Amino acid sequence: MSEIFTVTSATSLAAVATLGLVAYLGAKALLPKNAKWQDRATFIWLAFDAMIHFSFEGSFLALSTFGRQVNTSVGPFAEMWKEYARADYRWGFADETVVSLELLTVLGAGPLCCYILKQLVSDDPARHYWIVVLSTAELYGGWMTFCPEWLTGSPNLNTSNPLYFWVYLLFMNVIWVVIPLWLMVDSYGRIASSIRAAQANARAKKI
């Protein structure tokens, strides 16, 4: 395992954990103490999501556009992505589909996360519509990242060791499925209950 779990992998995972801590501290600082746990969890996720999109995935775009690719680049972010590319080779040679999806993620999902965070702080209920939009986009991005690979027999995925499979491929991608699904269910419930309450009030006024 010592040959697999390198300084780069340890540093990368520590950086991910640090972003999670920053997101948690941001929720404590910016949300009222009586905020619902769902809103607090949503804030933490969206702040973490935005930082991942802008820093990690933003660096991938910088290393993978205009003829560049991770495999021939140098620097700390390049080393981090070379480490991930050991699990999914596509990230090393700037696969066109991956880069296209990351363009949408960094330039679209990242700013949308920040907009929803602003709505959360001001307790704007309109955030639930945008949460559904964002979550749908995240799920679609994950599907289009992996479905073409599965359909071709996963030639670029390396599941030969636990770190690559359980951490890089499974955990680091499944959380972008489970949490967006939860957010969609939560926001649907709040939107639906608000509309039903408004309809009930309208019917009561007619009586």
CSV table of N, CA, C and O in Angstrom, one decimal, residues 72-146:
chain,number,residue,atom,x,y,z
A,72,THR,N,1.5,16.1,-19.3
A,72,THR,CA,2.8,16.8,-19.7
A,72,THR,C,3.0,18.1,-19.0
A,72,THR,O,3.8,18.9,-19.4
A,73,SER,N,2.2,18.3,-17.9
A,73,SER,CA,2.2,19.6,-17.2
A,73,SER,C,3.0,19.4,-15.9
A,73,SER,O,3.3,18.2,-15.4
A,74,VAL,N,3.4,20.5,-15.3
A,74,VAL,CA,4.2,20.4,-14.0
A,74,VAL,C,3.5,21.3,-13.0
A,74,VAL,O,2.7,22.2,-13.4
A,75,GLY,N,3.8,21.1,-11.7
A,75,GLY,CA,3.2,21.9,-10.7
A,75,GLY,C,2.4,21.1,-9.8
A,75,GLY,O,2.0,19.9,-10.1
A,76,PRO,N,2.0,21.6,-8.6
A,76,PRO,CA,1.2,20.9,-7.6
A,76,PRO,C,-0.1,20.4,-8.1
A,76,PRO,O,-0.5,19.2,-7.8
A,77,PHE,N,-0.8,21.2,-8.8
A,77,PHE,CA,-2.2,20.8,-9.3
A,77,PHE,C,-2.0,19.7,-10.4
A,77,PHE,O,-2.8,18.8,-10.5
A,78,ALA,N,-1.0,19.8,-11.2
A,78,ALA,CA,-0.7,18.8,-12.2
A,78,ALA,C,-0.4,17.5,-11.5
A,78,ALA,O,-0.9,16.4,-12.0
A,79,GLU,N,0.4,17.5,-10.5
A,79,GLU,CA,0.7,16.3,-9.8
A,79,GLU,C,-0.6,15.7,-9.2
A,79,GLU,O,-0.8,14.4,-9.1
A,80,MET,N,-1.5,16.5,-8.6
A,80,MET,CA,-2.7,16.0,-8.1
A,80,MET,C,-3.5,15.3,-9.1
A,80,MET,O,-4.1,14.2,-8.9
A,81,TRP,N,-3.7,15.9,-10.3
A,81,TRP,CA,-4.5,15.3,-11.3
A,81,TRP,C,-3.8,14.1,-12.0
A,81,TRP,O,-4.5,13.2,-12.4
A,82,LYS,N,-2.5,14.1,-12.0
A,82,LYS,CA,-1.8,12.9,-12.4
A,82,LYS,C,-2.1,11.7,-11.5
A,82,LYS,O,-2.3,10.6,-11.9
A,83,GLU,N,-2.2,12.1,-10.2
A,83,GLU,CA,-2.6,11.0,-9.2
A,83,GLU,C,-4.0,10.5,-9.5
A,83,GLU,O,-4.2,9.3,-9.5
A,84,TYR,N,-5.0,11.4,-9.7
A,84,TYR,CA,-6.3,10.9,-10.0
A,84,TYR,C,-6.4,10.2,-11.4
A,84,TYR,O,-7.2,9.2,-11.5
A,85,ALA,N,-5.6,10.6,-12.3
A,85,ALA,CA,-5.5,10.0,-13.6
A,85,ALA,C,-5.0,8.5,-13.6
A,85,ALA,O,-5.2,7.8,-14.5
A,86,ARG,N,-4.4,8.2,-12.5
A,86,ARG,CA,-4.0,6.8,-12.3
A,86,ARG,C,-5.3,5.9,-12.2
A,86,ARG,O,-5.3,4.7,-12.5
A,87,ALA,N,-6.4,6.5,-11.7
A,87,ALA,CA,-7.6,5.7,-11.5
A,87,ALA,C,-8.5,5.9,-12.8
A,87,ALA,O,-9.2,4.9,-13.2
A,88,ASP,N,-8.5,7.1,-13.4
A,88,ASP,CA,-9.3,7.3,-14.6
A,88,ASP,C,-8.3,8.0,-15.6
A,88,ASP,O,-8.1,9.2,-15.5
A,89,TYR,N,-7.8,7.2,-16.6
A,89,TYR,CA,-6.8,7.7,-17.5
A,89,TYR,C,-7.2,9.0,-18.3
A,89,TYR,O,-6.4,9.7,-18.7
A,90,ARG,N,-8.5,9.1,-18.5
A,90,ARG,CA,-9.0,10.2,-19.3
A,90,ARG,C,-8.6,11.6,-18.8
A,90,ARG,O,-8.5,12.5,-19.6
A,91,TRP,N,-8.4,11.7,-17.5
A,91,TRP,CA,-8.1,13.0,-16.9
A,91,TRP,C,-6.7,13.4,-17.2
A,91,TRP,O,-6.3,14.6,-17.1
A,92,GLY,N,-5.9,12.4,-17.6
A,92,GLY,CA,-4.5,12.7,-17.9
A,92,GLY,C,-4.2,13.3,-19.3
A,92,GLY,O,-3.4,14.1,-19.5
A,93,PHE,N,-5.0,12.8,-20.3
A,93,PHE,CA,-4.8,13.3,-21.7
A,93,PHE,C,-5.9,14.2,-22.2
A,93,PHE,O,-6.0,14.3,-23.4
A,94,ALA,N,-6.6,14.8,-21.3
A,94,ALA,CA,-7.6,15.9,-21.7
A,94,ALA,C,-8.6,15.3,-22.7
A,94,ALA,O,-8.8,15.8,-23.8
A,95,ASP,N,-9.3,14.3,-22.2
A,95,ASP,CA,-10.4,13.7,-23.0
A,95,ASP,C,-11.5,14.8,-23.3
A,95,ASP,O,-11.9,15.5,-22.4
A,96,GLU,N,-11.9,14.9,-24.6
A,96,GLU,CA,-12.8,16.0,-25.0
A,96,GLU,C,-14.1,16.0,-24.2
A,96,GLU,O,-14.6,17.1,-23.9
A,97,THR,N,-14.7,14.8,-24.0
A,97,THR,CA,-15.9,14.8,-23.2
A,97,THR,C,-15.8,15.3,-21.8
A,97,THR,O,-16.6,16.1,-21.3
A,98,VAL,N,-14.7,14.9,-21.1
A,98,VAL,CA,-14.4,15.3,-19.8
A,98,VAL,C,-14.2,16.8,-19.7
A,98,VAL,O,-14.7,17.5,-18.8
A,99,VAL,N,-13.4,17.3,-20.6
A,99,VAL,CA,-13.1,18.7,-20.6
A,99,VAL,C,-14.3,19.5,-20.9
A,99,VAL,O,-14.6,20.6,-20.2
A,100,SER,N,-15.2,19.1,-21.8
A,100,SER,CA,-16.4,19.8,-22.1
A,100,SER,C,-17.3,19.8,-20.9
A,100,SER,O,-17.9,20.9,-20.6
A,101,LEU,N,-17.5,18.7,-20.2
A,101,LEU,CA,-18.3,18.7,-19.0
A,101,LEU,C,-17.7,19.6,-17.9
A,101,LEU,O,-18.5,20.3,-17.1
A,102,GLU,N,-16.4,19.6,-17.8
A,102,GLU,CA,-15.8,20.4,-16.7
A,102,GLU,C,-15.9,21.9,-17.0
A,102,GLU,O,-16.0,22.8,-16.1
A,103,LEU,N,-16.0,22.3,-18.3
A,103,LEU,CA,-16.2,23.7,-18.7
A,103,LEU,C,-17.6,24.1,-18.1
A,103,LEU,O,-17.7,25.2,-17.6
A,104,LEU,N,-18.6,23.3,-18.3
A,104,LEU,CA,-19.9,23.6,-17.8
A,104,LEU,C,-19.9,23.6,-16.3
A,104,LEU,O,-20.6,24.4,-15.7
A,105,THR,N,-19.2,22.7,-15.7
A,105,THR,CA,-19.2,22.6,-14.2
A,105,THR,C,-18.5,23.8,-13.6
A,105,THR,O,-19.1,24.4,-12.7
A,106,VAL,N,-17.4,24.2,-14.1
A,106,VAL,CA,-16.6,25.3,-13.5
A,106,VAL,C,-17.3,26.6,-13.8
A,106,VAL,O,-17.4,27.5,-12.9
A,107,LEU,N,-17.7,26.8,-15.1
A,107,LEU,CA,-18.3,28.1,-15.5
A,107,LEU,C,-19.8,28.2,-15.2
A,107,LEU,O,-20.3,29.4,-15.1
A,108,GLY,N,-20.5,27.1,-15.0
A,108,GLY,CA,-21.9,27.1,-14.7
A,108,GLY,C,-22.2,26.8,-13.3
A,108,GLY,O,-22.8,27.6,-12.5
A,109,ALA,N,-21.9,25.6,-12.9
A,109,ALA,CA,-22.3,25.1,-11.6
A,109,ALA,C,-21.6,25.8,-10.5
A,109,ALA,O,-22.2,26.1,-9.4
A,110,GLY,N,-20.3,26.2,-10.6
A,110,GLY,CA,-19.6,26.9,-9.6
A,110,GLY,C,-20.3,28.3,-9.3
A,110,GLY,O,-20.6,28.5,-8.1
A,111,PRO,N,-20.5,29.1,-10.2
A,111,PRO,CA,-21.2,30.4,-9.9
A,111,PRO,C,-22.6,30.2,-9.4
A,111,PRO,O,-23.1,30.9,-8.5
A,112,LEU,N,-23.3,29.1,-9.9
A,112,LEU,CA,-24.7,28.9,-9.4
A,112,LEU,C,-24.6,28.5,-7.9
A,112,LEU,O,-25.5,28.9,-7.1
A,113,CYS,N,-23.6,27.7,-7.5
A,113,CYS,CA,-23.5,27.4,-6.1
A,113,CYS,C,-23.4,28.7,-5.2
A,113,CYS,O,-24.0,28.8,-4.2
A,114,CYS,N,-22.6,29.6,-5.7
A,114,CYS,CA,-22.4,30.9,-5.0
A,114,CYS,C,-23.7,31.7,-4.9
A,114,CYS,O,-24.0,32.3,-3.9
A,115,TYR,N,-24.4,31.7,-6.0
A,115,TYR,CA,-25.7,32.4,-6.0
A,115,TYR,C,-26.7,31.8,-5.0
A,115,TYR,O,-27.4,32.5,-4.3
A,116,ILE,N,-26.7,30.5,-4.9
A,116,ILE,CA,-27.6,29.8,-4.0
A,116,ILE,C,-27.2,30.0,-2.6
A,116,ILE,O,-28.0,30.2,-1.6
A,117,LEU,N,-25.8,30.1,-2.3
A,117,LEU,CA,-25.3,30.4,-1.0
A,117,LEU,C,-25.8,31.8,-0.6
A,117,LEU,O,-26.2,32.0,0.6
A,118,LYS,N,-25.8,32.7,-1.5
A,118,LYS,CA,-26.3,34.1,-1.2
A,118,LYS,C,-27.8,34.0,-0.8
A,118,LYS,O,-28.2,34.7,0.1
A,119,GLN,N,-28.5,33.2,-1.5
A,119,GLN,CA,-30.0,33.1,-1.2
A,119,GLN,C,-30.2,32.4,0.1
A,119,GLN,O,-31.1,32.8,0.8
A,120,LEU,N,-29.3,31.5,0.4
A,120,LEU,CA,-29.4,30.8,1.7
A,120,LEU,C,-29.2,31.8,2.9
A,120,LEU,O,-29.9,31.8,3.9
A,121,VAL,N,-28.2,32.6,2.8
A,121,VAL,CA,-27.9,33.6,3.8
A,121,VAL,C,-29.0,34.6,4.0
A,121,VAL,O,-29.3,34.9,5.1
A,122,SER,N,-29.7,35.0,2.9
A,122,SER,CA,-30.8,35.9,3.0
A,122,SER,C,-32.1,35.2,3.2
A,122,SER,O,-33.2,35.8,3.2
A,123,ASP,N,-32.1,33.8,3.3
A,123,ASP,CA,-33.3,33.0,3.5
A,123,ASP,C,-34.3,33.3,2.4
A,123,ASP,O,-35.5,33.4,2.6
A,124,ASP,N,-33.8,33.3,1.2
A,124,ASP,CA,-34.7,33.5,0.0
A,124,ASP,C,-35.3,32.1,-0.4
A,124,ASP,O,-34.5,31.3,-0.8
A,125,PRO,N,-36.6,31.9,-0.3
A,125,PRO,CA,-37.1,30.6,-0.7
A,125,PRO,C,-37.0,30.2,-2.2
A,125,PRO,O,-37.1,29.1,-2.5
A,126,ALA,N,-36.7,31.2,-3.0
A,126,ALA,CA,-36.5,30.9,-4.4
A,126,ALA,C,-35.3,30.0,-4.7
A,126,ALA,O,-35.1,29.5,-5.7
A,127,ARG,N,-34.4,29.9,-3.6
A,127,ARG,CA,-33.2,29.1,-3.8
A,127,ARG,C,-33.6,27.6,-4.1
A,127,ARG,O,-32.8,26.9,-4.8
A,128,HIS,N,-34.8,27.2,-3.7
A,128,HIS,CA,-35.1,25.8,-3.9
A,128,HIS,C,-35.3,25.4,-5.4
A,128,HIS,O,-35.0,24.3,-5.8
A,129,TYR,N,-35.7,26.4,-6.2
A,129,TYR,CA,-35.8,26.2,-7.6
A,129,TYR,C,-34.4,26.0,-8.2
A,129,TYR,O,-34.1,25.0,-9.0
A,130,TRP,N,-33.4,26.9,-7.8
A,130,TRP,CA,-32.1,26.8,-8.3
A,130,TRP,C,-31.3,25.6,-7.8
A,130,TRP,O,-30.4,25.1,-8.4
A,131,ILE,N,-31.7,25.1,-6.6
A,131,ILE,CA,-31.1,23.9,-6.0
A,131,ILE,C,-31.5,22.7,-6.9
A,131,ILE,O,-30.6,21.8,-7.2
A,132,VAL,N,-32.7,22.7,-7.4
A,132,VAL,CA,-33.1,21.6,-8.3
A,132,VAL,C,-32.4,21.7,-9.6
A,132,VAL,O,-31.9,20.6,-10.1
A,133,VAL,N,-32.2,22.9,-10.1
A,133,VAL,CA,-31.5,23.1,-11.4
A,133,VAL,C,-30.1,22.6,-11.2
A,133,VAL,O,-29.5,21.8,-12.1
A,134,LEU,N,-29.4,23.1,-10.2
A,134,LEU,CA,-28.0,22.7,-9.9
A,134,LEU,C,-27.9,21.2,-9.7
A,134,LEU,O,-27.0,20.6,-10.3
A,135,SER,N,-28.7,20.6,-8.9
A,135,SER,CA,-28.6,19.2,-8.7
A,135,SER,C,-28.8,18.3,-9.9
A,135,SER,O,-28.1,17.3,-10.1
A,136,THR,N,-29.8,18.8,-10.8
A,136,THR,CA,-30.0,18.1,-12.0
A,136,THR,C,-28.7,18.1,-12.9
A,136,THR,O,-28.3,17.1,-13.5
A,137,ALA,N,-28.1,19.3,-12.9
A,137,ALA,CA,-26.9,19.5,-13.7
A,137,ALA,C,-25.8,18.6,-13.2
A,137,ALA,O,-25.0,18.0,-14.0
A,138,GLU,N,-25.6,18.5,-11.9
A,138,GLU,CA,-24.6,17.7,-11.3
A,138,GLU,C,-24.8,16.2,-11.6
A,138,GLU,O,-23.8,15.5,-11.9
A,139,LEU,N,-26.0,15.8,-11.5
A,139,LEU,CA,-26.3,14.4,-11.8
A,139,LEU,C,-26.1,14.1,-13.3
A,139,LEU,O,-25.5,13.0,-13.6
A,140,TYR,N,-26.5,15.0,-14.1
A,140,TYR,CA,-26.3,14.8,-15.6
A,140,TYR,C,-24.8,14.7,-15.9
A,140,TYR,O,-24.3,13.9,-16.7
A,141,GLY,N,-24.0,15.6,-15.2
A,141,GLY,CA,-22.6,15.6,-15.5
A,141,GLY,C,-21.9,14.3,-15.1
A,141,GLY,O,-21.1,13.8,-15.8
A,142,GLY,N,-22.3,13.8,-13.9
A,142,GLY,CA,-21.8,12.5,-13.5
A,142,GLY,C,-22.2,11.4,-14.4
A,142,GLY,O,-21.3,10.5,-14.7
A,143,TRP,N,-23.4,11.4,-14.9
A,143,TRP,CA,-23.9,10.4,-15.8
A,143,TRP,C,-23.1,10.4,-17.1
A,143,TRP,O,-22.6,9.4,-17.6
A,144,MET,N,-22.9,11.6,-17.7
A,144,MET,CA,-22.2,11.7,-18.9
A,144,MET,C,-20.7,11.5,-18.8
A,144,MET,O,-20.0,11.2,-19.8
A,145,THR,N,-20.2,11.6,-17.6
A,145,THR,CA,-18.8,11.3,-17.3
A,145,THR,C,-18.5,9.8,-17.4
A,145,THR,O,-17.5,9.3,-18.0
A,146,PHE,N,-19.4,9.0,-16.8
A,146,PHE,CA,-19.2,7.6,-16.6
A,146,PHE,C,-19.9,6.7,-17.6
A,146,PHE,O,-19.5,5.6,-17.9
